[in-house]
PDB file of C-alpha atoms in Angstrom:
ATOM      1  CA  UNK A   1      42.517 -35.447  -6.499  1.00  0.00           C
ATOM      2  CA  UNK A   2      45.458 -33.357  -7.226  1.00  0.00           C
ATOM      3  CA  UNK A   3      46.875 -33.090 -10.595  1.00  0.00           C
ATOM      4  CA  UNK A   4      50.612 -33.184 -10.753  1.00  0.00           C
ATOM      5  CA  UNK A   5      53.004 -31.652 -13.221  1.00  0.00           C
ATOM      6  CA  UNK A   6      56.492 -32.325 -14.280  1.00  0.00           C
ATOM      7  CA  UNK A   7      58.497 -29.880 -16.410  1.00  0.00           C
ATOM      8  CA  UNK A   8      61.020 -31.216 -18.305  1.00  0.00           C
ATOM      9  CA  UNK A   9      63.394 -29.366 -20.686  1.00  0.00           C
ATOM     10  CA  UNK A  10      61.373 -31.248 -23.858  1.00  0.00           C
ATOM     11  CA  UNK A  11      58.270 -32.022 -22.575  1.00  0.00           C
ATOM     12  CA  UNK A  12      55.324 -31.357 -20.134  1.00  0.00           C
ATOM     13  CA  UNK A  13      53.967 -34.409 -18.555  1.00  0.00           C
ATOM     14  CA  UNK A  14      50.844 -34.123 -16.186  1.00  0.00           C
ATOM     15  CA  UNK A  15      48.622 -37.057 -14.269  1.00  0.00           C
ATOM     16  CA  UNK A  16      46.124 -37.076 -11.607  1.00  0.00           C
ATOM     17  CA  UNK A  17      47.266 -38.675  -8.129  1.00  0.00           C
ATOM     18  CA  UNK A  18      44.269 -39.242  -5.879  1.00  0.00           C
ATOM     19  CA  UNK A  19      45.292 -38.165  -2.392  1.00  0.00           C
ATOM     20  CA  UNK A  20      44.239 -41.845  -0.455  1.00  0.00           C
ATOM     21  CA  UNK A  21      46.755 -43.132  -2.775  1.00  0.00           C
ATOM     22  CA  UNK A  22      49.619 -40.684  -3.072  1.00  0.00           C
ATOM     23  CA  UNK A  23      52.199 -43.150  -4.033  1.00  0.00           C
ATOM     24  CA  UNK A  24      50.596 -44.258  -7.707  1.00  0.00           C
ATOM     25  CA  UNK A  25      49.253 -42.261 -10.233  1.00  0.00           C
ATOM     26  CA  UNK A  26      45.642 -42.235 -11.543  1.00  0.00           C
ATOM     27  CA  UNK A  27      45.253 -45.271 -14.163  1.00  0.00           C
ATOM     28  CA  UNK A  28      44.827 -44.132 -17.693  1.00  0.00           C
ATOM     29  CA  UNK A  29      45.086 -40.016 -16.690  1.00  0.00           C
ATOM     30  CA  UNK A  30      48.864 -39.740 -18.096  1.00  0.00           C
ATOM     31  CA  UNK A  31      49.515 -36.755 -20.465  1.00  0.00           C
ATOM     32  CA  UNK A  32      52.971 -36.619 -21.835  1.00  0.00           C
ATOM     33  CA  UNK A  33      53.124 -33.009 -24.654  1.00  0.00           C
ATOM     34  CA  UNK A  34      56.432 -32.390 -26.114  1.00  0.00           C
ATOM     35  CA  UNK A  35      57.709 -28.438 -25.831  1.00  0.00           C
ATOM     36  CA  UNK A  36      60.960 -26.816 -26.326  1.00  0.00           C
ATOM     37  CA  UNK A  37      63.586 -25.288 -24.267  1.00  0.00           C
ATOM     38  CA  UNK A  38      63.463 -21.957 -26.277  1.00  0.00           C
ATOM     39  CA  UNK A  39      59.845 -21.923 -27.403  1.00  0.00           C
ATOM     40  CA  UNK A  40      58.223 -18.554 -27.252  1.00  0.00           C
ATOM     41  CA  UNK A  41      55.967 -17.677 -24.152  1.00  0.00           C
ATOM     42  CA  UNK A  42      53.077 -18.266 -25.172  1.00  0.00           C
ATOM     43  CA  UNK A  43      53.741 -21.645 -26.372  1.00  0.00           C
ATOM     44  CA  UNK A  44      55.395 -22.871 -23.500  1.00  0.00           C
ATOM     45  CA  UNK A  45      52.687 -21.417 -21.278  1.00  0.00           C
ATOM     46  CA  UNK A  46      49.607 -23.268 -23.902  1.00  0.00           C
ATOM     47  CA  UNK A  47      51.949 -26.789 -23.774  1.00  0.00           C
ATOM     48  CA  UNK A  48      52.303 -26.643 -19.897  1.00  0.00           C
ATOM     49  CA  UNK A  49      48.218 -25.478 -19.758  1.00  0.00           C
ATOM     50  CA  UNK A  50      47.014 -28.035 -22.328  1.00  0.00           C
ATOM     51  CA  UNK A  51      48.611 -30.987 -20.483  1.00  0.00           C
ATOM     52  CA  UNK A  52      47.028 -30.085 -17.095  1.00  0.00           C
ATOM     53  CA  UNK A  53      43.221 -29.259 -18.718  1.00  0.00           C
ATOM     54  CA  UNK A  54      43.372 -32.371 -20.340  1.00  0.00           C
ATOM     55  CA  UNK A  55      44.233 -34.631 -16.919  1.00  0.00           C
ATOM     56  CA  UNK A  56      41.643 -32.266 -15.266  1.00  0.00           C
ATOM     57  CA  UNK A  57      39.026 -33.454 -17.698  1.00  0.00           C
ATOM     58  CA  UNK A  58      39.934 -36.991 -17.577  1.00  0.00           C
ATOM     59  CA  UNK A  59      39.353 -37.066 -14.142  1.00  0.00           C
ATOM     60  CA  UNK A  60      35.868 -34.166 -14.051  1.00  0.00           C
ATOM     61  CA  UNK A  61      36.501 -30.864 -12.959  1.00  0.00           C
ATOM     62  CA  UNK A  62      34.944 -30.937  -9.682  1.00  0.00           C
ATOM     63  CA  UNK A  63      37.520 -34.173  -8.454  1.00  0.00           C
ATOM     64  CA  UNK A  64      40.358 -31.628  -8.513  1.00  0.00           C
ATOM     65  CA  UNK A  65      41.259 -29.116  -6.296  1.00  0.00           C
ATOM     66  CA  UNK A  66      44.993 -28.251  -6.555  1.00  0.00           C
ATOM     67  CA  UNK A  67      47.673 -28.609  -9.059  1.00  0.00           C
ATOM     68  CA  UNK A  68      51.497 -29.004  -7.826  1.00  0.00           C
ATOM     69  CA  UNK A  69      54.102 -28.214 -10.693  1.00  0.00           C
ATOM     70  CA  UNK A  70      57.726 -29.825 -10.636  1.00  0.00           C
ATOM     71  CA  UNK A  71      59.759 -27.022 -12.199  1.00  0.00           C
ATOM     72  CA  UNK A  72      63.129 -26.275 -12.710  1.00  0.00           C
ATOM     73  CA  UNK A  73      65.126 -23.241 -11.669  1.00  0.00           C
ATOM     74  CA  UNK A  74      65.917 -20.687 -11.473  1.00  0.00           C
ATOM     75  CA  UNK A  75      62.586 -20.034  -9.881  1.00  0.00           C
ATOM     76  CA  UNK A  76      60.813 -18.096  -7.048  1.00  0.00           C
ATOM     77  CA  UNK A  77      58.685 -21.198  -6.034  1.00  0.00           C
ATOM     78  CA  UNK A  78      56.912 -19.137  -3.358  1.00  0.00           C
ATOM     79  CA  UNK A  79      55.597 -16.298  -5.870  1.00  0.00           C
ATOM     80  CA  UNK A  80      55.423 -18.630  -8.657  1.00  0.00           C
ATOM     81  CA  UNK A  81      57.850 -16.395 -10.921  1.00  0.00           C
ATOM     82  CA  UNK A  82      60.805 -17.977 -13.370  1.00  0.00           C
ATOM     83  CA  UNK A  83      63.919 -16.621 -13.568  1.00  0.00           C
ATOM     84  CA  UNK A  84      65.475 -19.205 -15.993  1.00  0.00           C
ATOM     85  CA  UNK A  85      68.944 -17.727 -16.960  1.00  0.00           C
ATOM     86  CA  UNK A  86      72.257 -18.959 -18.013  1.00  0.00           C
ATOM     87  CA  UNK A  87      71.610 -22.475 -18.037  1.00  0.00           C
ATOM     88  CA  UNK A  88      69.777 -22.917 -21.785  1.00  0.00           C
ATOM     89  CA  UNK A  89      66.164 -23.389 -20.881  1.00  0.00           C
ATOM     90  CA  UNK A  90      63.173 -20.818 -20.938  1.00  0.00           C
ATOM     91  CA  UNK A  91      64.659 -17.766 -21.326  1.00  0.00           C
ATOM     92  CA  UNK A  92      61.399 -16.617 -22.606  1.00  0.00           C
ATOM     93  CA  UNK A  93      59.912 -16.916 -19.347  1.00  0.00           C
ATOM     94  CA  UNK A  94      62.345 -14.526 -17.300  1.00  0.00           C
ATOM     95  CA  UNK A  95      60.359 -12.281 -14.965  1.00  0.00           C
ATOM     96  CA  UNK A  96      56.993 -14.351 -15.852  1.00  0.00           C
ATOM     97  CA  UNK A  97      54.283 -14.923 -12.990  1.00  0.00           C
ATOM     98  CA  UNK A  98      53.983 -18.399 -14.388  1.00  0.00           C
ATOM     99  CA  UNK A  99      51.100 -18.883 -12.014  1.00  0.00           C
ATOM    100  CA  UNK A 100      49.086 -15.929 -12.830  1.00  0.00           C
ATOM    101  CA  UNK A 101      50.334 -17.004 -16.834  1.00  0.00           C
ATOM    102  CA  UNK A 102      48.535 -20.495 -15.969  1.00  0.00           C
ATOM    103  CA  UNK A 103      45.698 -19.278 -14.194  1.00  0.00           C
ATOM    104  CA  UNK A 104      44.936 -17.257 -17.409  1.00  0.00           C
ATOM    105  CA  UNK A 105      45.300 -19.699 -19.792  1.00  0.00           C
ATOM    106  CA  UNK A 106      43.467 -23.027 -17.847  1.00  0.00           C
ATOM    107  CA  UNK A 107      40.210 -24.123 -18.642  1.00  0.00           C
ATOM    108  CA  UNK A 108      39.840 -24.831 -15.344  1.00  0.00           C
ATOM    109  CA  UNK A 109      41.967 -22.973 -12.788  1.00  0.00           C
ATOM    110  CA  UNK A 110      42.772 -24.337  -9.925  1.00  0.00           C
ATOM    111  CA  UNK A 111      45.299 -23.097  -6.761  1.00  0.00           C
ATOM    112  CA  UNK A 112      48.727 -24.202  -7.971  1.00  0.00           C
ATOM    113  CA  UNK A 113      51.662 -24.822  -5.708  1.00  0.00           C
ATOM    114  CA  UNK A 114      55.604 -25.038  -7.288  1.00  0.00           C
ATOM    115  CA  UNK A 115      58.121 -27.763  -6.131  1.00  0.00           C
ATOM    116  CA  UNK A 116      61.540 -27.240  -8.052  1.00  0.00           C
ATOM    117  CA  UNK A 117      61.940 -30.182  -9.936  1.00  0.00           C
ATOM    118  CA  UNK A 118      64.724 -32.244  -8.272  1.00  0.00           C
ATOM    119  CA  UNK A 119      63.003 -31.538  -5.207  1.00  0.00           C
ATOM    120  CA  UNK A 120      59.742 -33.258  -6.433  1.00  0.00           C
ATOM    121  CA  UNK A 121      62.045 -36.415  -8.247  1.00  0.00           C
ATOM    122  CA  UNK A 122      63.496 -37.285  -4.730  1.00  0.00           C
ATOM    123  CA  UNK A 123      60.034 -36.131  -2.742  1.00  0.00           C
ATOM    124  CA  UNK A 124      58.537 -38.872  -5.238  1.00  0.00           C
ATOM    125  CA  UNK A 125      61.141 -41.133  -4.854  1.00  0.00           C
ATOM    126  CA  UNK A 126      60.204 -41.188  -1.051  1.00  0.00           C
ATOM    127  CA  UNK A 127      56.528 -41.517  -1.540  1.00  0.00           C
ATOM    128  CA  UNK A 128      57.035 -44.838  -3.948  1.00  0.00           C
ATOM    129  CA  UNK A 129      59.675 -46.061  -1.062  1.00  0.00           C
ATOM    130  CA  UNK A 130      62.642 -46.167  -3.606  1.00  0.00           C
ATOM    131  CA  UNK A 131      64.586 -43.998  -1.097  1.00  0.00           C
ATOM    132  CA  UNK A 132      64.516 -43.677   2.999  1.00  0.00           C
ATOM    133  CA  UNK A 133      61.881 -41.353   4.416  1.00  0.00           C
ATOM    134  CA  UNK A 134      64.579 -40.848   7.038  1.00  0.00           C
ATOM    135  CA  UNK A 135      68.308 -39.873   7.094  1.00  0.00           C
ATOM    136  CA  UNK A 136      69.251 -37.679   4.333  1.00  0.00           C
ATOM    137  CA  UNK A 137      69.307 -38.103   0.567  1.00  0.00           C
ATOM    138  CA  UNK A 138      70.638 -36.352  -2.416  1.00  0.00           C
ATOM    139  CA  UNK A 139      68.781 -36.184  -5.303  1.00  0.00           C
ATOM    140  CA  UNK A 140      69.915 -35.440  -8.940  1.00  0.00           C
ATOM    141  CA  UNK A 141      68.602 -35.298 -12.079  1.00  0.00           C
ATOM    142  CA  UNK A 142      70.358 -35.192 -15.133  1.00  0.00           C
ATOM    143  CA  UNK A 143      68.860 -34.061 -18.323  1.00  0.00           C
ATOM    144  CA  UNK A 144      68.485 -30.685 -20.167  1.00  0.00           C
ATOM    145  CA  UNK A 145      70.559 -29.620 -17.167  1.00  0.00           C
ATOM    146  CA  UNK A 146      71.606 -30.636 -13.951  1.00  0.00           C
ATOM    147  CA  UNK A 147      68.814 -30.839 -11.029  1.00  0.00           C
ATOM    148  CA  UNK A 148      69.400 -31.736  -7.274  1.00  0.00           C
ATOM    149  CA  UNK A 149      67.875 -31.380  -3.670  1.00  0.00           C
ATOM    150  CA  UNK A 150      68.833 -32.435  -0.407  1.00  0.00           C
ATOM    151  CA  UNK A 151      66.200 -34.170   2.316  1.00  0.00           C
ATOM    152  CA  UNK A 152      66.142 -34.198   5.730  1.00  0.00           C
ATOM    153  CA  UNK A 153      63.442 -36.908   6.621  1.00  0.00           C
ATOM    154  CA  UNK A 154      62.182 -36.284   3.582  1.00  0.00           C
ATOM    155  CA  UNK A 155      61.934 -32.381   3.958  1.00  0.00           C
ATOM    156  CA  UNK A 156      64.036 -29.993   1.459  1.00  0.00           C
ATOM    157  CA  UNK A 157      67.125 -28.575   2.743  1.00  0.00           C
ATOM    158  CA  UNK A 158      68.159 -25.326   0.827  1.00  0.00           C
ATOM    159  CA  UNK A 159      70.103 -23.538   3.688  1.00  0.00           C
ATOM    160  CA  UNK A 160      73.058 -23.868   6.416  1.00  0.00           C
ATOM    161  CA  UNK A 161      76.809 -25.297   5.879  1.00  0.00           C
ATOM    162  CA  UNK A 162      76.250 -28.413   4.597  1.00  0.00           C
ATOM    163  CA  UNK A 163      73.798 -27.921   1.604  1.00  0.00           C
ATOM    164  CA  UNK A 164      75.200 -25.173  -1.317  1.00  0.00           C
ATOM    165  CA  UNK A 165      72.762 -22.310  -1.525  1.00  0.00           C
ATOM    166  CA  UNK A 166      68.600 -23.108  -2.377  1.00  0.00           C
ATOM    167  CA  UNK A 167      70.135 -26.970  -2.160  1.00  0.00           C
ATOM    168  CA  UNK A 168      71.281 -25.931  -5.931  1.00  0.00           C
ATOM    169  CA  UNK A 169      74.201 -27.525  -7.527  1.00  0.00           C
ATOM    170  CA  UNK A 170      74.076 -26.101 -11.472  1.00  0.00           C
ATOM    171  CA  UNK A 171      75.314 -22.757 -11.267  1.00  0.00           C
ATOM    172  CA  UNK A 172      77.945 -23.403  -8.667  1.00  0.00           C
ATOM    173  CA  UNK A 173      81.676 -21.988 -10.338  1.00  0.00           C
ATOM    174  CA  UNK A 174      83.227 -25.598 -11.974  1.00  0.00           C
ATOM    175  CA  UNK A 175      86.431 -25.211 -13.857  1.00  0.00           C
ATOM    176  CA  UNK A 176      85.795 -22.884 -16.725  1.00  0.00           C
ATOM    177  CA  UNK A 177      82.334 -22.115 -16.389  1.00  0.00           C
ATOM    178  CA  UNK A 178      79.623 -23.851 -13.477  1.00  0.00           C
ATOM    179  CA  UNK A 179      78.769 -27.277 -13.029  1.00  0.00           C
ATOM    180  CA  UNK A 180      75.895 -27.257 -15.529  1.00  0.00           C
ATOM    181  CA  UNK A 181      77.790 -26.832 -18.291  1.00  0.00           C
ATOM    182  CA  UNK A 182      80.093 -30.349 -17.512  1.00  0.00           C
ATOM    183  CA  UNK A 183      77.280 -32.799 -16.583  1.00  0.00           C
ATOM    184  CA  UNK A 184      74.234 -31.749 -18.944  1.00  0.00           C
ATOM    185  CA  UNK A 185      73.112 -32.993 -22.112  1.00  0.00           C
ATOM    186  CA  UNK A 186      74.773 -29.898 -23.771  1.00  0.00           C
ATOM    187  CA  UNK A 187      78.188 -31.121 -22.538  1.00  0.00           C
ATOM    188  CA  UNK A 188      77.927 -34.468 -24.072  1.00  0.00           C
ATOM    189  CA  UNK A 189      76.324 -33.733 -27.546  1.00  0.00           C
ATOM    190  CA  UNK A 190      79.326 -30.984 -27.882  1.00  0.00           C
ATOM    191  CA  UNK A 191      81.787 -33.744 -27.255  1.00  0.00           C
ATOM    192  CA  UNK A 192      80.211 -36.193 -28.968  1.00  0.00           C
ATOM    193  CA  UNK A 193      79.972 -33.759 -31.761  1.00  0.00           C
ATOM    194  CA  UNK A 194      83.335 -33.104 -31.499  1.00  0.00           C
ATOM    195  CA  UNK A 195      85.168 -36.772 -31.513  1.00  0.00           C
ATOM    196  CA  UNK A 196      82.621 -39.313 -32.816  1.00  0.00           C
ATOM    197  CA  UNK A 197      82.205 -39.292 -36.587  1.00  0.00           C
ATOM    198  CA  UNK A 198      78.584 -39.877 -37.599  1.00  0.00           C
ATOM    199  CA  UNK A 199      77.112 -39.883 -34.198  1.00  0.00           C
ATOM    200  CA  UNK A 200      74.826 -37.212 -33.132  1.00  0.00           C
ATOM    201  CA  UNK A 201      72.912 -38.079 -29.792  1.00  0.00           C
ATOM    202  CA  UNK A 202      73.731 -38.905 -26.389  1.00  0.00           C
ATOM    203  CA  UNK A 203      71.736 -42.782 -27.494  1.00  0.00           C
ATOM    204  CA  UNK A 204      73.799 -43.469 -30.425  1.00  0.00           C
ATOM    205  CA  UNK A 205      77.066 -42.537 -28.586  1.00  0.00           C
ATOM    206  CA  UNK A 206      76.026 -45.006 -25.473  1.00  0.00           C
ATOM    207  CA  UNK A 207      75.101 -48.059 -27.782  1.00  0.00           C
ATOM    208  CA  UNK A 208      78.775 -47.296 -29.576  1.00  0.00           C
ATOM    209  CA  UNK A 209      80.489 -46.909 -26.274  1.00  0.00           C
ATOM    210  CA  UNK A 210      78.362 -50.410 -25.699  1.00  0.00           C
ATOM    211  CA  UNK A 211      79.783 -52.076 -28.798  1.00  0.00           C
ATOM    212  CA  UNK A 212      83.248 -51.487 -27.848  1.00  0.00           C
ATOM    213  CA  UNK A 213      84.166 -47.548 -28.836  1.00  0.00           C
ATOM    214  CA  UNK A 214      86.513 -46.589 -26.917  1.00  0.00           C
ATOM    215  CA  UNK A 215      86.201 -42.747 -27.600  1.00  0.00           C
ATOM    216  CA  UNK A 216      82.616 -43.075 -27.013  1.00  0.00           C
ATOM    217  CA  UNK A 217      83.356 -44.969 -23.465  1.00  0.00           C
ATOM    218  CA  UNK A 218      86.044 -42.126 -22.790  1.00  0.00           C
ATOM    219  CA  UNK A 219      83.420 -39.428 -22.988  1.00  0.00           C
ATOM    220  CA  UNK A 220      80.892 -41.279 -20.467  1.00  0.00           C
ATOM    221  CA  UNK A 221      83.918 -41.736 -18.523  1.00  0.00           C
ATOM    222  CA  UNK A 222      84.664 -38.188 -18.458  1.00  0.00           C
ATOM    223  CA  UNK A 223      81.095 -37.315 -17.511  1.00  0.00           C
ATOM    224  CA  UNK A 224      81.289 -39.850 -14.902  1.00  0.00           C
ATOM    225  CA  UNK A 225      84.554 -38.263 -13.389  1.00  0.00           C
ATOM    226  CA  UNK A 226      82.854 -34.282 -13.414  1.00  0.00           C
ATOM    227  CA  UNK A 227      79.832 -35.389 -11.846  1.00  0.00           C
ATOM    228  CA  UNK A 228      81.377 -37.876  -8.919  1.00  0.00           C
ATOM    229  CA  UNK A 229      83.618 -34.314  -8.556  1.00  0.00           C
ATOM    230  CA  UNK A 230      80.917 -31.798  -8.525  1.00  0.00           C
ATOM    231  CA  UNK A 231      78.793 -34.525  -6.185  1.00  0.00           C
ATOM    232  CA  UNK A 232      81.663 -36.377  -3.763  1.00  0.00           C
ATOM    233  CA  UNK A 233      82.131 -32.369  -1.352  1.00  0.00           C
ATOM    234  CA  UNK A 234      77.981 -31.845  -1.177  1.00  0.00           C
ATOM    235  CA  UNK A 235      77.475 -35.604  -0.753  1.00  0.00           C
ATOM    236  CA  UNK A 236      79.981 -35.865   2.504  1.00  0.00           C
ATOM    237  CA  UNK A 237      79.196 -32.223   4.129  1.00  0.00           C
ATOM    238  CA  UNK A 238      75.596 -33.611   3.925  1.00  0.00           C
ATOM    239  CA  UNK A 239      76.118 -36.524   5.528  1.00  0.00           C
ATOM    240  CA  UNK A 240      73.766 -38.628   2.612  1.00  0.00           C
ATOM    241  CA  UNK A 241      73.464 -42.244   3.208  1.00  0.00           C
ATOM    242  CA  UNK A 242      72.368 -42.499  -0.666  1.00  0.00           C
ATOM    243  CA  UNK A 243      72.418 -40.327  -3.599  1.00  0.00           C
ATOM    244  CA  UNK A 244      68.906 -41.100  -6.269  1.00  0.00           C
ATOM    245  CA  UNK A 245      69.622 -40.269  -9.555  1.00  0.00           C
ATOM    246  CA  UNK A 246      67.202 -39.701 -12.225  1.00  0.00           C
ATOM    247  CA  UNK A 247      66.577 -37.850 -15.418  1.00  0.00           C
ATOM    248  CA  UNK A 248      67.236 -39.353 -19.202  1.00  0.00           C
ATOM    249  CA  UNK A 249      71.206 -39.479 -19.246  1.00  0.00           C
ATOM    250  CA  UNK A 250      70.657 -42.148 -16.150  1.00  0.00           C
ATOM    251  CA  UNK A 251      69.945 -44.168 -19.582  1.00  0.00           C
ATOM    252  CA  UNK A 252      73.985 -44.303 -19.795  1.00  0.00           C
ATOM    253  CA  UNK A 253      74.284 -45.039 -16.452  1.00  0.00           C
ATOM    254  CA  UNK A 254      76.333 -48.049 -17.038  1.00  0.00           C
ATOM    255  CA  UNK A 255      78.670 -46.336 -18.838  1.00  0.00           C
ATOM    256  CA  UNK A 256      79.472 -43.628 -16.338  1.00  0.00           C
ATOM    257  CA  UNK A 257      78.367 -45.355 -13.209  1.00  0.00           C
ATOM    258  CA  UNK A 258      81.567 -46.867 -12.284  1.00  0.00           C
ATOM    259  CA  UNK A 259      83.329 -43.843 -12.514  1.00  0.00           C
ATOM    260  CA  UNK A 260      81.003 -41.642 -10.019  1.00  0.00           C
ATOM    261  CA  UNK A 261      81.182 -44.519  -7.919  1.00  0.00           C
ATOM    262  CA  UNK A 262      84.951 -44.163  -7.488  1.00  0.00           C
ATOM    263  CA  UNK A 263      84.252 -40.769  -6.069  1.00  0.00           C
ATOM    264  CA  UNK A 264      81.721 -42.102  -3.765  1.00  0.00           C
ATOM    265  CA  UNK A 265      82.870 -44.669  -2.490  1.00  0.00           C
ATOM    266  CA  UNK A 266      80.200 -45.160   0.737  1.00  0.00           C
ATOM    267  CA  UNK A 267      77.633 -43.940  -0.439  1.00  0.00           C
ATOM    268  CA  UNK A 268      74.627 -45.966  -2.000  1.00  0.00           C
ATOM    269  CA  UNK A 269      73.737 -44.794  -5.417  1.00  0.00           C
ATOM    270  CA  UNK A 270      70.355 -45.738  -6.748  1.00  0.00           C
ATOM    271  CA  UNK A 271      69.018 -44.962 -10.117  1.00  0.00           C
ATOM    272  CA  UNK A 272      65.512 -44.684 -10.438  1.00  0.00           C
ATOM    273  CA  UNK A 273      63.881 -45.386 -14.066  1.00  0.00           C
ATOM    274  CA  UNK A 274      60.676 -43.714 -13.860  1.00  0.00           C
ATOM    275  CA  UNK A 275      61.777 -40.111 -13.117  1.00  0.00           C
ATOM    276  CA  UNK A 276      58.677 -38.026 -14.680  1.00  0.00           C
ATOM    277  CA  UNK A 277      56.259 -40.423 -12.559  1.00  0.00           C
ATOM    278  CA  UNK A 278      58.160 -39.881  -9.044  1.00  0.00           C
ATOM    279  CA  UNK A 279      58.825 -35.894 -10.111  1.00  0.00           C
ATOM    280  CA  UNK A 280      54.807 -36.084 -10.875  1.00  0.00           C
ATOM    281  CA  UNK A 281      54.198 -38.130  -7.313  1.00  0.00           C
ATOM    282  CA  UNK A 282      56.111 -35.694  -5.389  1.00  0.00           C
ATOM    283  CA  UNK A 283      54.973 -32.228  -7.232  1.00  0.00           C
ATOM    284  CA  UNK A 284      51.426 -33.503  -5.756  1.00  0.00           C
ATOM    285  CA  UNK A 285      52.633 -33.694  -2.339  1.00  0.00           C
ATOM    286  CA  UNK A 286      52.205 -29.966  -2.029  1.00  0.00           C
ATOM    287  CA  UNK A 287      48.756 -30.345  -1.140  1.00  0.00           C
ATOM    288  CA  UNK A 288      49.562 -32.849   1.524  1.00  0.00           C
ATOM    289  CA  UNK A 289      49.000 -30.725   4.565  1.00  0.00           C
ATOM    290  CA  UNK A 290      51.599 -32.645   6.717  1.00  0.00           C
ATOM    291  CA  UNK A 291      54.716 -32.417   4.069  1.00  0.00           C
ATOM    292  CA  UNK A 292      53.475 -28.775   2.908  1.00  0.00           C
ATOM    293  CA  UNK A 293      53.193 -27.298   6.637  1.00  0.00           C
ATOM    294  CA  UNK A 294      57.512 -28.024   7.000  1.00  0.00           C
ATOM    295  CA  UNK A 295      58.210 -27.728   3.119  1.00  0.00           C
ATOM    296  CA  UNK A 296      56.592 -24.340   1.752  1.00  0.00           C
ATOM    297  CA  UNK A 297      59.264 -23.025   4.654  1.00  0.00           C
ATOM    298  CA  UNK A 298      62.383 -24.441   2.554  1.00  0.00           C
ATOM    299  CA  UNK A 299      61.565 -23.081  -0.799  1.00  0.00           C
ATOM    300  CA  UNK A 300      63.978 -21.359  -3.309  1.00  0.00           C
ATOM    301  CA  UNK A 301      63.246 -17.668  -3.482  1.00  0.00           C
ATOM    302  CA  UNK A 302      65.429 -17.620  -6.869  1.00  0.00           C
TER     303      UNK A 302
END
């Protein structure tokens, strides 16, 4: 078995996916620990450590042999080192060897192989057949910040003309600052902050916008409009037949669907609901010699 890891901006979540079954996680072996975006090193590293140990012992020590992390960037997913900058996550963890960090902490070490985290949502997404294994996709996940990786028969693309550098999307230059800051969760708690009286999270604001706020459905609206912008370029020099989205904002997606749909037109937009289990699915794909023989060539250095 191979125990696969998805790490989220609040939370670590971990499950065993036996490898004659790599669509489906292991019944009853899901570990879910909450963490924060600036916690300290060491207690990001014990969070991230404690989920894994305890899937590894659900499942006995000598069923595992790898374990294949999900993880955000900016991060050398060859070397295992973060380099988390600039986009409000980790900072703690700048110039870390998060696998030697890991490998220290476990209970039970095993070889551990990084998948940036988009990457793994849309590898996932392919594995539980909620997007084509051929042609190529765009994924994006939208949460703590803004994820995305482009497939190629289900392979990561991260270099040429038609993919932005390391198939990254977040800190490309978007109008006063870079596309993270106008379609994460930062962006809308600041505006909802800023124009809804008595509403304080990104829930709240959706159920008013729901109930027939028109400020509230403005602000959706408006996050609608900078994503389909940042997407629409990426999503027609790639060529994608369909764009998966995931991550907790897709919770609104009602709300600011309509709009990103007006910038793609053509393209088939899917959301898919169960984001940490396909991020999870596809982090464990690393140790599937097939995908891993073409992938660990198309890996962000950075």
């Amino acid at each position: 078995m191979i125990v696969g890891v998805d790490i989220g901006g609040h939370h670590v979540a971990a499950a065993a996916i036996a490898q004659d079954a790599p669509g489906a996680l292991v019944a009853d072996t899901f570990q879910h620990v909450a963490c924060a975006p600036s916690d300290n090193r060491a207690t990001l590293i014990a969070a991230w450590a404690g989920a894994i140990d305890a899937v590894v012992e659900r499942v006995g020590p000598d069923q595992v042999r790898g374990i294949g992390i999900a993880m955000p960037g900016s991060f050398d997913y060859t070397a295992g080192i973060a380099y988390f900058e600039g986009n409000g996550k980790f900072a703690a963890l700048y110039g870390v060897d998060v696998a030697q960090a890991l490998a220290e902490t476990l209970r039970h070490p095993r070889p551990v192989r990084f998948l940036n985290d988009a990457t793994a949502f849309a590898v996932g997404c392919v594995a539980i057949g909620a997007t084509p294994a051929r042609g190529n996709v765009v994924g994006v996940t939208l949460g703590t910040g803004l994820g995305s990786a482009f497939l190629r028969d289900g392979i990561p693309a991260i270099d040429g003309d038609d993919v932005p550098p390391h198939g990254s999307l977040w800190h490309l230059p978007f109008r006063e600052g870079i596309a993270d800051d106008h379609v994460s969760a930062r962006w809308l708690t600041a505006r909802i902050a800023q124009r809804l009286d008595g509403i304080d999270t990104v829930v709240a604001a959706a159920d008013a916008a729901r109930a027939g706020n028109e400020t509230a459905a403005t602000i959706f609206a408006d996050y609608g409009d900078n994503l389909g912008t940042i997407l629409s370029p990426w999503v027609d020099r790639f060529g994608a037949g369909t764009v998966m989205l995931g991550g907790r904002i897709c919770g609104a997606f009602d709300l600011f669907g309509p709009v990103l749909r007006q910038h793609l037109p053509t393209t088939h937009i899917a959301v898919h609901a169960d984001t940490e289990d396909a991020a999870i699915i596809g982090a464990a794909r690393t140790f599937d010699a097939t995908f891993w023989d073409r992938a660990r060539h198309h890996l962000p250095t950075r």
